[in-house]
Amino acid sequence: MEGKFLVVLVTAPKEKGEEMARRILEKGLAACVNICDIKSFYWWKGKIEENGEDLLIIKTTENVYKRLEEFIREIHPYEMPEIIALEIDRGLDKYLKWVEEETKLASE
């Protein structure tokens, strides 16, 4: 296996999470996207906000990350979307190979 593997976390409005996940997969920018229902509390423009959101948990490779980030920024409705990439230190080799294969075309 070549390169590094990433889990990318992205929050999105509830009505956009599934659409974003499908579009990311259709572009070949991820092998898998999980969506969790969350409640977020955060500072925004001087006050504490509270919203129900979807958390997208995206499995991809470092080779694809830049394109993935650009695409998310294009389709995301937030002014400043949360996009956080975490490097995968360990994982089932067979699973990571699958992630690599599914994102191969987007990394070329």
Short mmCIF file of C-alpha atoms in Angstrom, two decimals:
data_model
loop_
_atom_site.label_atom_id
_atom_site.label_comp_id
_atom_site.label_asym_id
_atom_site.label_seq_id
_atom_site.Cartn_x
_atom_site.Cartn_y
_atom_site.Cartn_z
CA MET A 1 0.00 0.00 0.00
CA GLU A 2 1.19 3.46 -0.87
CA GLY A 3 0.61 6.75 0.92
CA LYS A 4 -1.31 7.57 4.04
CA PHE A 5 -4.92 6.92 4.89
CA LEU A 6 -7.22 9.54 6.40
CA VAL A 7 -10.48 9.90 8.25
CA VAL A 8 -11.96 13.28 7.35
CA LEU A 9 -14.63 14.77 9.62
CA VAL A 10 -17.12 17.23 8.16
CA THR A 11 -20.24 18.69 9.77
CA ALA A 12 -23.17 19.64 7.57
CA PRO A 13 -26.78 20.76 7.88
CA LYS A 14 -29.13 17.79 8.27
CA GLU A 15 -30.75 18.37 4.88
CA LYS A 16 -27.37 18.30 3.08
CA GLY A 17 -25.42 15.41 4.66
CA GLU A 18 -26.70 12.55 2.51
CA GLU A 19 -26.45 14.54 -0.72
CA MET A 20 -22.87 15.54 0.10
CA ALA A 21 -21.91 11.94 0.95
CA ARG A 22 -23.27 10.65 -2.36
CA ARG A 23 -21.54 13.36 -4.38
CA ILE A 24 -18.21 12.70 -2.65
CA LEU A 25 -18.51 8.98 -3.44
CA GLU A 26 -19.61 9.60 -7.05
CA LYS A 27 -16.45 11.67 -7.59
CA GLY A 28 -14.31 8.81 -6.24
CA LEU A 29 -12.95 11.04 -3.48
CA ALA A 30 -13.70 8.51 -0.73
CA ALA A 31 -14.27 4.79 -0.30
CA CYS A 32 -16.87 5.19 2.43
CA VAL A 33 -18.83 7.93 4.16
CA ASN A 34 -20.70 7.34 7.42
CA ILE A 35 -23.24 9.85 8.67
CA CYS A 36 -23.97 10.37 12.37
CA ASP A 37 -26.73 12.55 13.80
CA ILE A 38 -25.12 15.04 16.20
CA LYS A 39 -25.89 18.20 18.14
CA SER A 40 -23.21 20.88 17.87
CA PHE A 41 -22.46 23.76 20.25
CA TYR A 42 -19.96 26.36 19.03
CA TRP A 43 -18.95 30.00 19.08
CA TRP A 44 -20.02 31.94 15.98
CA LYS A 45 -19.88 35.71 15.54
CA GLY A 46 -19.63 36.42 19.25
CA LYS A 47 -22.30 34.08 20.57
CA ILE A 48 -22.81 30.42 21.36
CA GLU A 49 -24.84 28.60 18.71
CA GLU A 50 -26.59 25.24 18.96
CA ASN A 51 -27.66 23.15 15.96
CA GLY A 52 -28.54 19.63 14.95
CA GLU A 53 -26.14 18.52 12.22
CA ASP A 54 -24.87 15.52 10.32
CA LEU A 55 -21.29 14.42 10.94
CA LEU A 56 -19.75 12.92 7.83
CA ILE A 57 -16.96 10.45 8.59
CA ILE A 58 -15.07 10.09 5.33
CA LYS A 59 -12.45 7.39 4.64
CA THR A 60 -9.95 8.39 1.97
CA THR A 61 -6.25 8.72 1.18
CA GLU A 62 -3.79 11.57 1.50
CA ASN A 63 -3.36 11.54 -2.30
CA VAL A 64 -7.01 12.55 -2.72
CA TYR A 65 -7.31 14.93 0.24
CA LYS A 66 -6.66 18.24 -1.55
CA ARG A 67 -9.31 17.51 -4.18
CA LEU A 68 -11.73 16.30 -1.51
CA GLU A 69 -11.29 19.50 0.51
CA GLU A 70 -11.79 21.68 -2.57
CA PHE A 71 -14.91 19.76 -3.56
CA ILE A 72 -16.40 19.97 -0.06
CA ARG A 73 -15.77 23.73 -0.02
CA GLU A 74 -17.54 24.04 -3.40
CA ILE A 75 -20.68 22.15 -2.36
CA HIS A 76 -20.89 23.04 1.34
CA PRO A 77 -23.47 25.66 2.33
CA TYR A 78 -21.50 26.95 5.36
CA GLU A 79 -19.32 30.05 5.12
CA MET A 80 -16.56 28.19 7.01
CA PRO A 81 -17.17 24.42 7.00
CA GLU A 82 -15.53 22.15 9.55
CA ILE A 83 -13.10 19.96 7.60
CA ILE A 84 -10.67 18.04 9.81
CA ALA A 85 -8.39 15.25 8.56
CA LEU A 86 -6.98 12.64 10.94
CA GLU A 87 -4.26 10.25 9.84
CA ILE A 88 -5.04 6.57 10.32
CA ASP A 89 -2.20 5.04 12.32
CA ARG A 90 -3.36 1.42 12.01
CA GLY A 91 -6.14 -0.56 10.40
CA LEU A 92 -7.09 -3.87 8.87
CA ASP A 93 -4.81 -4.24 5.83
CA LYS A 94 -7.62 -5.61 3.67
CA TYR A 95 -9.85 -2.63 4.52
CA LEU A 96 -7.12 -0.07 3.87
CA LYS A 97 -6.30 -1.74 0.54
CA TRP A 98 -9.97 -1.40 -0.37
CA VAL A 99 -9.90 2.33 0.51
CA GLU A 100 -6.82 2.70 -1.69
CA GLU A 101 -8.46 0.88 -4.61
CA GLU A 102 -11.71 2.83 -4.40
CA THR A 103 -9.93 6.20 -4.46
CA LYS A 104 -7.25 5.27 -6.99
CA LEU A 105 -8.84 6.98 -10.01
CA ALA A 106 -9.34 10.26 -8.14
CA SER A 107 -5.70 10.26 -7.03
CA GLU A 108 -4.32 10.04 -10.58
#
